[in-house]
Short mmCIF file of C-alpha atoms and ligand atoms in Angstrom, two decimals:
data_model
loop_
_atom_site.label_atom_id
_atom_site.label_comp_id
_atom_site.label_asym_id
_atom_site.label_seq_id
_atom_site.Cartn_x
_atom_site.Cartn_y
_atom_site.Cartn_z
CA MET A 1 -149.66 36.29 61.05
CA SER A 2 -148.45 39.40 59.26
CA SER A 3 -144.82 40.33 59.67
CA ASN A 4 -145.51 43.51 61.67
CA SER A 5 -147.82 41.83 64.17
CA GLN A 6 -146.77 42.41 67.77
CA ALA A 7 -147.91 40.73 70.95
CA PHE A 8 -150.41 42.84 72.89
CA GLN A 9 -149.79 43.89 76.46
CA ALA A 10 -152.09 45.05 79.23
CA ILE A 11 -152.56 48.85 79.18
CA LYS A 12 -150.26 50.88 81.43
CA GLY A 13 -151.49 50.92 85.02
CA THR A 14 -153.52 47.72 84.61
CA TYR A 15 -152.62 44.12 85.28
CA ASP A 16 -154.07 40.64 85.00
CA ILE A 17 -155.09 38.59 88.00
CA LEU A 18 -153.70 35.19 87.03
CA PRO A 19 -154.85 31.83 88.44
CA ALA A 20 -151.87 31.61 90.83
CA ASP A 21 -152.84 34.91 92.51
CA ALA A 22 -156.59 34.68 92.08
CA PRO A 23 -157.29 32.63 95.26
CA THR A 24 -155.74 35.38 97.40
CA VAL A 25 -157.66 38.12 95.61
CA LEU A 26 -160.92 36.20 95.97
CA ALA A 27 -160.18 35.47 99.64
CA VAL A 28 -159.57 39.18 100.32
CA ARG A 29 -162.85 40.17 98.68
CA GLU A 30 -164.65 37.48 100.66
CA ALA A 31 -162.98 38.55 103.92
CA PHE A 32 -164.22 42.12 103.32
CA ALA A 33 -167.71 40.94 102.43
CA ALA A 34 -168.36 38.41 105.21
CA PRO A 35 -168.59 40.90 108.13
CA LEU A 36 -170.87 43.14 106.03
CA ARG A 37 -173.32 40.33 105.31
CA ARG A 38 -173.44 39.50 109.01
CA ALA A 39 -174.27 43.15 109.75
CA GLY A 40 -177.22 43.36 107.37
CA TYR A 41 -175.63 45.01 104.32
CA GLY A 42 -177.25 44.07 101.00
CA TYR A 43 -175.18 43.59 97.85
CA ILE A 44 -175.51 46.12 95.02
CA GLU A 45 -173.91 46.39 91.58
CA THR A 46 -173.91 49.57 89.56
CA PRO A 47 -172.60 50.22 86.02
CA VAL A 48 -168.90 50.78 85.49
CA PHE A 49 -169.66 54.10 83.76
CA GLU A 50 -171.98 56.97 84.64
CA ASP A 51 -172.87 60.50 83.55
CA ILE A 52 -169.66 62.43 84.13
CA ASN A 53 -171.55 65.09 86.10
CA LEU A 54 -172.41 62.59 88.80
CA PHE A 55 -168.72 62.44 89.66
CA SER A 56 -167.86 66.09 89.16
CA ARG A 57 -170.74 67.12 91.39
CA GLY A 58 -170.49 64.23 93.82
CA VAL A 59 -166.78 63.60 94.22
CA GLY A 60 -165.96 67.29 93.84
CA GLU A 61 -164.78 69.78 91.21
CA SER A 62 -161.58 70.53 93.07
CA THR A 63 -160.34 67.01 93.69
CA ASP A 64 -157.50 65.43 91.73
CA ILE A 65 -159.77 62.48 91.09
CA VAL A 66 -162.11 64.68 89.05
CA THR A 67 -159.82 67.33 87.59
CA LYS A 68 -156.88 65.16 86.58
CA GLU A 69 -157.66 61.49 86.89
CA MET A 70 -161.02 60.79 85.32
CA PHE A 71 -161.34 58.36 82.42
CA ALA A 72 -163.87 60.48 80.57
CA PHE A 73 -165.16 60.21 77.03
CA THR A 74 -167.96 61.06 74.68
CA THR A 75 -170.00 58.14 73.39
CA LEU A 76 -171.01 57.70 69.75
CA GLY A 77 -174.40 59.10 70.83
CA GLY A 78 -172.80 62.24 72.25
CA GLU A 79 -173.21 61.47 75.96
CA ARG A 80 -170.43 62.63 78.27
CA ILE A 81 -169.61 59.71 80.49
CA ALA A 82 -166.81 58.59 82.78
CA LEU A 83 -165.54 55.31 84.16
CA ARG A 84 -166.30 55.33 87.86
CA PRO A 85 -163.37 56.57 89.97
CA GLU A 86 -165.04 55.41 93.18
CA GLY A 87 -168.25 53.70 94.27
CA THR A 88 -170.11 56.00 96.64
CA ALA A 89 -171.62 58.45 94.13
CA SER A 90 -172.94 55.58 91.98
CA VAL A 91 -174.42 53.71 94.95
CA LEU A 92 -176.17 56.83 96.15
CA ARG A 93 -177.43 57.57 92.63
CA ALA A 94 -178.83 54.03 92.41
CA THR A 95 -180.43 54.33 95.86
CA LEU A 96 -182.21 57.54 94.89
CA GLU A 97 -183.22 56.23 91.48
CA ALA A 98 -184.75 53.05 92.94
CA ASN A 99 -186.21 54.91 95.94
CA LEU A 100 -184.56 52.48 98.33
CA HIS A 101 -184.59 55.21 100.97
CA ARG A 102 -188.39 55.44 100.77
CA VAL A 103 -189.43 51.79 100.70
CA GLY A 104 -187.50 50.32 103.62
CA ASN A 105 -185.96 51.15 106.94
CA LEU A 106 -183.27 53.75 107.23
CA PRO A 107 -180.39 53.43 107.04
CA VAL A 108 -180.26 51.61 103.73
CA LYS A 109 -177.19 49.41 104.19
CA LEU A 110 -175.43 48.41 100.97
CA TRP A 111 -172.12 46.88 99.94
CA TYR A 112 -170.41 46.48 96.58
CA SER A 113 -167.34 44.93 95.03
CA GLY A 114 -165.78 46.08 91.80
CA SER A 115 -163.13 47.83 89.76
CA GLN A 116 -162.48 51.59 89.88
CA TYR A 117 -160.62 53.77 87.37
CA ARG A 118 -158.28 56.67 88.00
CA TYR A 119 -155.72 58.09 85.61
CA GLU A 120 -152.97 58.18 88.24
CA LYS A 121 -149.26 57.82 87.80
CA PRO A 122 -148.82 54.06 88.12
CA GLN A 123 -146.43 52.58 90.68
CA LYS A 124 -146.50 49.65 93.06
CA GLY A 125 -149.84 49.77 94.88
CA ARG A 126 -151.21 52.50 92.63
CA TYR A 127 -152.96 51.46 89.45
CA ARG A 128 -155.32 52.93 86.87
CA GLN A 129 -157.73 50.07 87.35
CA PHE A 130 -157.97 48.73 90.89
CA TRP A 131 -160.49 46.89 93.03
CA GLN A 132 -162.46 47.99 96.01
CA VAL A 133 -165.03 46.44 98.29
CA GLY A 134 -167.19 49.20 99.68
CA ALA A 135 -170.01 49.68 102.17
CA GLU A 136 -172.51 52.51 102.60
CA ALA A 137 -175.08 53.15 105.34
CA ILE A 138 -177.45 55.69 103.82
CA GLY A 139 -180.00 57.92 105.52
CA ALA A 140 -179.15 57.94 109.22
CA GLU A 141 -177.08 60.09 111.50
CA ASP A 142 -175.88 57.94 114.36
CA PRO A 143 -172.37 57.57 115.76
CA ALA A 144 -173.09 53.83 116.11
CA LEU A 145 -173.11 53.56 112.32
CA ASP A 146 -169.75 55.29 111.92
CA ALA A 147 -168.32 53.04 114.62
CA GLU A 148 -169.96 49.94 113.14
CA LEU A 149 -168.31 50.45 109.78
CA ILE A 150 -164.87 51.03 111.27
CA ILE A 151 -165.26 47.92 113.44
CA LEU A 152 -166.38 45.83 110.44
CA ALA A 153 -163.34 46.91 108.41
CA ASP A 154 -161.07 46.19 111.36
CA ASP A 155 -162.66 42.73 111.73
CA ALA A 156 -162.17 42.12 107.99
CA TYR A 157 -158.45 42.95 108.03
CA ARG A 158 -157.93 40.92 111.21
CA SER A 159 -159.76 37.89 109.77
CA LEU A 160 -157.08 37.83 107.06
CA GLY A 161 -154.40 37.72 109.73
CA LEU A 162 -153.20 41.30 109.15
CA ARG A 163 -151.78 43.05 112.22
CA ASN A 164 -149.45 45.85 111.11
CA PHE A 165 -152.11 48.40 110.27
CA ARG A 166 -153.35 51.47 112.08
CA ILE A 167 -156.61 53.39 112.04
CA LEU A 168 -156.37 57.16 111.67
CA LEU A 169 -159.44 59.09 112.79
CA ASN A 170 -160.58 62.68 112.43
CA SER A 171 -163.70 64.81 112.27
CA LEU A 172 -164.18 67.29 109.43
CA GLY A 173 -167.03 69.19 111.08
CA ASP A 174 -170.38 70.01 109.51
CA ARG A 175 -172.08 72.85 107.65
CA GLU A 176 -172.16 74.89 110.82
CA CYS A 177 -168.54 74.80 111.92
CA ARG A 178 -166.61 73.88 108.80
CA PRO A 179 -167.25 77.19 106.95
CA VAL A 180 -165.85 79.13 109.92
CA TYR A 181 -162.76 76.97 109.95
CA ARG A 182 -162.50 77.10 106.16
CA ALA A 183 -162.40 80.88 106.22
CA ALA A 184 -159.74 80.90 108.96
CA LEU A 185 -157.63 78.41 107.04
CA GLN A 186 -158.02 80.38 103.82
CA ASP A 187 -156.83 83.53 105.58
CA PHE A 188 -153.78 81.64 106.77
CA LEU A 189 -153.06 80.10 103.34
CA ARG A 190 -153.29 83.47 101.55
CA GLY A 191 -150.30 84.59 103.60
CA LEU A 192 -148.09 81.73 102.34
CA ASP A 193 -145.75 81.46 99.38
CA LEU A 194 -147.60 78.86 97.27
CA ASP A 195 -147.52 78.01 93.56
CA GLU A 196 -150.45 79.02 91.42
CA ASP A 197 -152.10 75.58 91.38
CA THR A 198 -152.02 75.34 95.14
CA ARG A 199 -153.29 78.90 95.57
CA ARG A 200 -156.22 78.05 93.32
CA ARG A 201 -156.88 74.93 95.37
CA ALA A 202 -156.75 77.04 98.54
CA GLU A 203 -159.60 79.12 97.14
CA ILE A 204 -161.78 76.18 96.06
CA ASN A 205 -161.03 73.61 98.74
CA PRO A 206 -158.48 74.83 101.30
CA LEU A 207 -158.69 71.68 103.42
CA ARG A 208 -157.09 69.73 100.59
CA VAL A 209 -153.97 71.86 100.87
CA LEU A 210 -153.37 70.33 104.31
CA ASP A 211 -153.11 66.99 102.52
CA ASP A 212 -150.28 68.22 100.24
CA LYS A 213 -147.40 65.80 100.59
CA ARG A 214 -144.60 68.16 99.39
CA PRO A 215 -142.13 69.01 102.19
CA ASP A 216 -141.90 72.72 101.24
CA VAL A 217 -145.67 73.03 101.51
CA GLN A 218 -145.79 71.02 104.74
CA ALA A 219 -143.08 73.27 106.24
CA GLN A 220 -145.22 76.33 105.60
CA LEU A 221 -148.27 74.66 107.12
CA VAL A 222 -146.77 74.55 110.60
CA GLY A 223 -149.02 76.71 112.76
CA ALA A 224 -152.01 76.46 110.42
CA PRO A 225 -155.38 76.57 112.21
CA MET A 226 -156.63 73.07 112.98
CA LEU A 227 -160.20 71.91 112.52
CA VAL A 228 -160.36 70.24 115.94
CA ASP A 229 -160.19 73.69 117.51
CA TYR A 230 -163.19 74.86 115.47
CA LEU A 231 -165.60 71.92 115.85
CA CYS A 232 -169.07 72.96 117.02
CA GLU A 233 -170.60 71.36 120.12
CA GLY A 234 -172.69 68.97 118.00
CA CYS A 235 -169.69 67.72 116.04
CA LYS A 236 -167.55 67.43 119.14
CA ALA A 237 -170.17 65.35 120.98
CA TYR A 238 -170.75 63.18 117.91
CA HIS A 239 -167.06 62.52 117.45
CA GLU A 240 -166.61 61.72 121.12
CA GLN A 241 -169.35 59.07 120.87
CA VAL A 242 -167.70 57.46 117.85
CA ARG A 243 -164.43 57.32 119.76
CA GLU A 244 -166.10 55.82 122.84
CA LEU A 245 -167.87 53.12 120.82
CA LEU A 246 -164.62 52.14 119.12
CA THR A 247 -162.79 51.97 122.42
CA ALA A 248 -165.57 49.88 123.97
CA ALA A 249 -165.27 47.45 121.03
CA GLY A 250 -161.53 47.14 121.63
CA VAL A 251 -160.62 48.84 118.35
CA ALA A 252 -157.50 50.98 118.70
CA PHE A 253 -157.22 54.20 116.67
CA GLU A 254 -155.04 57.29 116.42
CA ASP A 255 -156.45 60.80 116.33
CA ASP A 256 -155.07 62.50 113.23
CA PRO A 257 -156.17 66.16 113.03
CA LYS A 258 -154.60 66.49 109.56
CA LEU A 259 -156.53 63.67 107.93
CA VAL A 260 -158.70 65.19 105.19
CA ARG A 261 -158.77 62.63 102.33
CA GLY A 262 -159.13 63.25 98.63
CA LEU A 263 -162.87 63.53 98.15
CA ASP A 264 -164.95 66.63 98.75
CA TYR A 265 -168.09 65.10 100.15
CA TYR A 266 -166.89 64.10 103.61
CA THR A 267 -168.36 65.65 106.79
CA ARG A 268 -167.70 64.79 110.43
CA THR A 269 -166.12 61.32 110.81
CA THR A 270 -163.26 60.50 108.44
CA PHE A 271 -160.86 57.61 108.81
CA GLU A 272 -158.15 55.77 107.02
CA PHE A 273 -156.59 52.34 107.48
CA VAL A 274 -152.86 52.53 106.81
CA HIS A 275 -150.48 49.59 106.60
CA ASP A 276 -146.91 50.07 107.72
CA GLY A 277 -145.34 47.63 105.25
CA LEU A 278 -146.38 49.32 102.02
CA GLY A 279 -144.12 52.36 101.62
CA SER A 280 -145.69 55.46 100.14
CA GLN A 281 -148.98 53.86 99.02
CA SER A 282 -149.84 52.94 102.59
CA ALA A 283 -153.62 53.48 102.68
CA VAL A 284 -155.39 50.14 102.44
CA GLY A 285 -158.85 51.56 103.03
CA GLY A 286 -160.73 54.62 104.09
CA GLY A 287 -164.03 56.39 104.34
CA GLY A 288 -166.20 58.62 106.39
CA ARG A 289 -169.47 60.43 106.74
CA TYR A 290 -170.95 62.30 103.79
CA ASP A 291 -174.05 64.04 105.05
CA GLY A 292 -174.38 66.48 102.16
CA LEU A 293 -173.75 64.25 99.14
CA SER A 294 -177.34 63.25 98.45
CA GLU A 295 -178.41 66.89 98.16
CA MET A 296 -175.39 67.65 95.96
CA ILE A 297 -176.62 65.12 93.40
CA GLY A 298 -180.25 66.23 93.55
CA GLY A 299 -181.66 64.01 96.30
CA PRO A 300 -183.23 64.75 99.70
CA ALA A 301 -181.15 65.14 102.85
CA LEU A 302 -179.73 61.68 103.56
CA PRO A 303 -176.90 61.74 106.08
CA SER A 304 -174.72 58.73 105.34
CA VAL A 305 -171.43 57.05 106.12
CA GLY A 306 -169.33 54.55 104.20
CA TRP A 307 -165.94 53.14 103.35
CA ALA A 308 -164.00 51.55 100.53
CA LEU A 309 -161.26 49.01 101.13
CA GLY A 310 -158.57 48.48 98.49
CA VAL A 311 -158.26 44.87 97.39
CA ASP A 312 -154.97 45.30 95.48
CA ARG A 313 -153.15 46.94 98.37
CA THR A 314 -154.53 44.48 100.89
CA VAL A 315 -153.02 41.69 98.80
CA LEU A 316 -149.70 43.58 98.97
CA ALA A 317 -150.14 44.02 102.75
CA LEU A 318 -150.57 40.25 103.12
CA GLU A 319 -147.33 39.76 101.18
CA ALA A 320 -145.60 42.35 103.36
CA GLU A 321 -146.63 40.45 106.50
CA GLY A 322 -145.67 37.10 104.96
CA ILE A 323 -149.21 35.78 105.19
CA THR A 324 -150.26 33.07 102.74
CA LEU A 325 -153.90 32.14 102.75
CA ASP A 326 -155.09 28.55 102.47
CA ALA A 327 -154.09 26.99 99.17
CA PRO A 328 -156.96 26.52 96.76
CA ALA A 329 -158.46 23.12 96.11
CA THR A 330 -156.66 21.51 93.18
CA THR A 331 -157.73 18.64 90.99
CA ASP A 332 -158.40 15.46 92.96
CA VAL A 333 -158.51 12.99 90.11
CA PHE A 334 -156.77 12.95 86.74
CA ALA A 335 -157.74 10.57 83.97
CA VAL A 336 -155.22 9.09 81.55
CA PRO A 337 -156.93 7.10 78.79
CA LEU A 338 -154.72 4.97 76.56
CA GLY A 339 -156.70 4.47 73.40
CA GLU A 340 -159.84 5.70 71.71
CA GLN A 341 -162.34 3.51 73.52
CA ALA A 342 -160.74 4.35 76.88
CA ARG A 343 -160.95 8.01 76.02
CA ARG A 344 -164.69 7.89 75.54
CA VAL A 345 -165.25 5.89 78.71
CA LEU A 346 -162.99 8.00 80.95
CA PHE A 347 -164.44 11.23 79.60
CA GLY A 348 -167.78 9.91 80.86
CA THR A 349 -166.22 9.02 84.24
CA VAL A 350 -164.71 12.49 84.61
CA THR A 351 -168.06 14.10 83.79
CA GLN A 352 -169.78 11.93 86.39
CA LEU A 353 -167.14 12.69 89.04
CA ARG A 354 -167.54 16.43 88.46
CA ARG A 355 -171.32 16.18 88.68
CA GLU A 356 -170.92 14.43 92.03
CA GLY A 357 -168.69 17.17 93.40
CA VAL A 358 -165.24 15.66 92.82
CA SER A 359 -162.79 17.87 90.95
CA ALA A 360 -161.52 15.86 88.03
CA ASP A 361 -159.59 16.47 84.84
CA ILE A 362 -158.43 14.46 81.84
CA VAL A 363 -155.47 14.65 79.52
CA TYR A 364 -156.30 16.44 76.27
CA GLY A 365 -154.77 16.57 72.84
CA GLY A 366 -153.88 12.91 72.21
CA LYS A 367 -150.66 12.83 74.25
CA GLY A 368 -148.58 9.65 74.58
CA ILE A 369 -148.45 7.82 77.90
CA LYS A 370 -145.26 9.51 79.10
CA ALA A 371 -146.50 13.04 78.48
CA ALA A 372 -149.90 12.08 79.87
CA MET A 373 -148.44 10.82 83.16
CA LYS A 374 -146.39 14.00 83.41
CA ALA A 375 -149.57 16.04 82.97
CA ALA A 376 -151.18 13.98 85.76
CA ASP A 377 -148.27 14.74 88.09
CA ARG A 378 -148.33 18.44 87.25
CA SER A 379 -152.06 18.71 87.88
CA GLY A 380 -151.42 18.16 91.59
CA ALA A 381 -154.05 15.38 91.63
CA ARG A 382 -153.95 12.72 94.31
CA TRP A 383 -155.28 9.92 92.09
CA ALA A 384 -154.82 9.00 88.45
CA ILE A 385 -157.18 6.74 86.57
CA VAL A 386 -155.17 4.92 83.92
CA ALA A 387 -156.96 2.67 81.45
CA GLY A 388 -156.18 1.04 78.13
CA ASP A 389 -158.74 -0.55 75.87
CA ARG A 390 -157.69 -4.00 77.18
CA ASP A 391 -158.33 -3.04 80.86
CA LEU A 392 -161.72 -1.78 79.89
CA ALA A 393 -162.59 -4.95 77.98
CA GLU A 394 -162.13 -6.68 81.35
CA GLY A 395 -164.27 -4.01 83.03
CA ASN A 396 -161.32 -2.53 84.96
CA VAL A 397 -159.21 0.60 85.25
CA GLN A 398 -155.91 1.09 87.09
CA LEU A 399 -156.15 3.45 90.02
CA LYS A 400 -152.79 5.02 90.75
CA ASP A 401 -151.93 6.82 93.99
CA LEU A 402 -149.76 9.63 92.64
CA SER A 403 -148.11 10.32 95.99
CA THR A 404 -146.86 6.73 96.50
CA GLY A 405 -146.92 5.37 92.94
CA ASP A 406 -149.00 2.33 94.04
CA GLN A 407 -151.37 1.04 91.43
CA THR A 408 -154.38 -1.27 91.88
CA PRO A 409 -157.06 -2.45 89.48
CA VAL A 410 -160.59 -1.26 90.28
CA ALA A 411 -163.80 -2.36 88.58
CA LEU A 412 -165.20 0.43 86.44
CA ASP A 413 -168.70 0.12 87.88
CA VAL A 414 -167.48 0.87 91.42
CA LEU A 415 -164.82 3.43 90.42
CA VAL A 416 -166.77 6.59 91.26
CA THR A 417 -167.91 5.32 94.68
CA THR A 418 -164.41 4.02 95.42
CA LEU A 419 -162.85 7.39 94.61
CA LYS A 420 -165.43 9.29 96.62
CA GLU A 421 -164.69 7.09 99.64
CA LYS A 422 -160.94 7.51 99.27
CA LEU A 423 -161.27 11.27 99.00
CA GLN A 424 -163.41 11.68 102.11
P1 AMP B 1 -160.37 56.23 98.15
O1 AMP B 1 -161.54 55.83 97.30
O2 AMP B 1 -159.42 57.14 97.47
O3 AMP B 1 -160.76 56.63 99.53
O4 AMP B 1 -159.52 54.89 98.34
C1 AMP B 1 -159.91 53.81 99.14
C2 AMP B 1 -158.88 52.72 99.01
O5 AMP B 1 -158.79 52.29 97.66
C3 AMP B 1 -157.46 53.20 99.32
O6 AMP B 1 -157.21 53.12 100.69
C4 AMP B 1 -156.62 52.22 98.54
O7 AMP B 1 -156.45 51.01 99.25
C5 AMP B 1 -157.46 51.94 97.33
N1 AMP B 1 -156.99 52.75 96.17
C6 AMP B 1 -157.29 54.04 95.87
N2 AMP B 1 -156.68 54.42 94.73
C7 AMP B 1 -155.98 53.34 94.30
C8 AMP B 1 -155.14 53.09 93.16
N3 AMP B 1 -154.93 54.00 92.22
N4 AMP B 1 -154.58 51.86 93.04
C9 AMP B 1 -154.79 50.90 93.97
N5 AMP B 1 -155.58 51.08 95.04
C10 AMP B 1 -156.17 52.27 95.21
#
């Protein structure tokens, strides 16, 4: 190694999922996925990067995600691409490209699981690479779909044992009523004392100003016109049906007239799952209806609804509620060969055990007996197979119960069946 070599570290805002934490992460992803599979959602994977315009058009030119947080770059071939900041635009692009909306029934129900990238200011619960499991129901306008997705997310969180979360619900209106509201809100915002950035945002996407977390802005927003008072009859009736379906399913929610969320494409139903043990990064999942997105990215009218649940923050929510999920299966059997001949034989035994579904491991690197027995203890295995060349010459190995220390000789030719019986 050269003298100026330095150990590498994970890039700011990223972290490694190590084996000790991996079972929880995998269990969270599985808990999100299981209800979706049962409800007829098909799994889809899209590339981690896309044409940057897909996101600027789809997610929205005025969102922080696009203007400030995109991991964008030019490839060696001169293409402008970006790491995906969210999943919906990509899934819809893939649906249109593969004509999924033409070949089967509508809605096309899809789910995905993967990493997302946003150049945010890192803190606990907010990373530059994070994981989401998402679901999209594409090409149908039906309050039952909006309700279904909220119920499935609720089921997913509950199946993990989480209880201290709330569902916030709102309607953002449609192309009929939202423009009227937008104009009224803009009129109101123009009369306020706002910084230049915020004034510009008020012109491009005034609803986002409602989402501003700064107290001085929030203070000025008291008395702002509220979208609920502007919803057209169609939106009102639709929203009422979503609410009724949720109530009938026993899913509690809170009406939150200020909920707008950070992406431009939402229409009508929007919702967020917030956990009360997470401090400022409290949103563990969210989504809503996006009836206009398909047309924004060059497709036909395909009213759709979807959500994305945050894996990283759900893991933190489990910690906050003191929930530990079932410990992962560890090694059942650990082999300790004492000698060259024994090593060859036990390596074969371990291979056979693995092929027959028993988790087995062996000591590596020519350790002495003391270090080898320590490795066996550390592995968490229930049984150790200890054998020297002399045992093997007699056709035997020693089978040691690592929890009691008892040791008995077992004939090599019945070892695998004996272990399988003991482990049942
Ligand atoms: P969004 O795509 O912004 O609607 O986010 C959906 C969910 O993804 C949020 O509720 C969070 O749980 C999670 N999420 C969003 N941004 C981040 C981030 N930077 N770090 C960790 N989780 C995130």
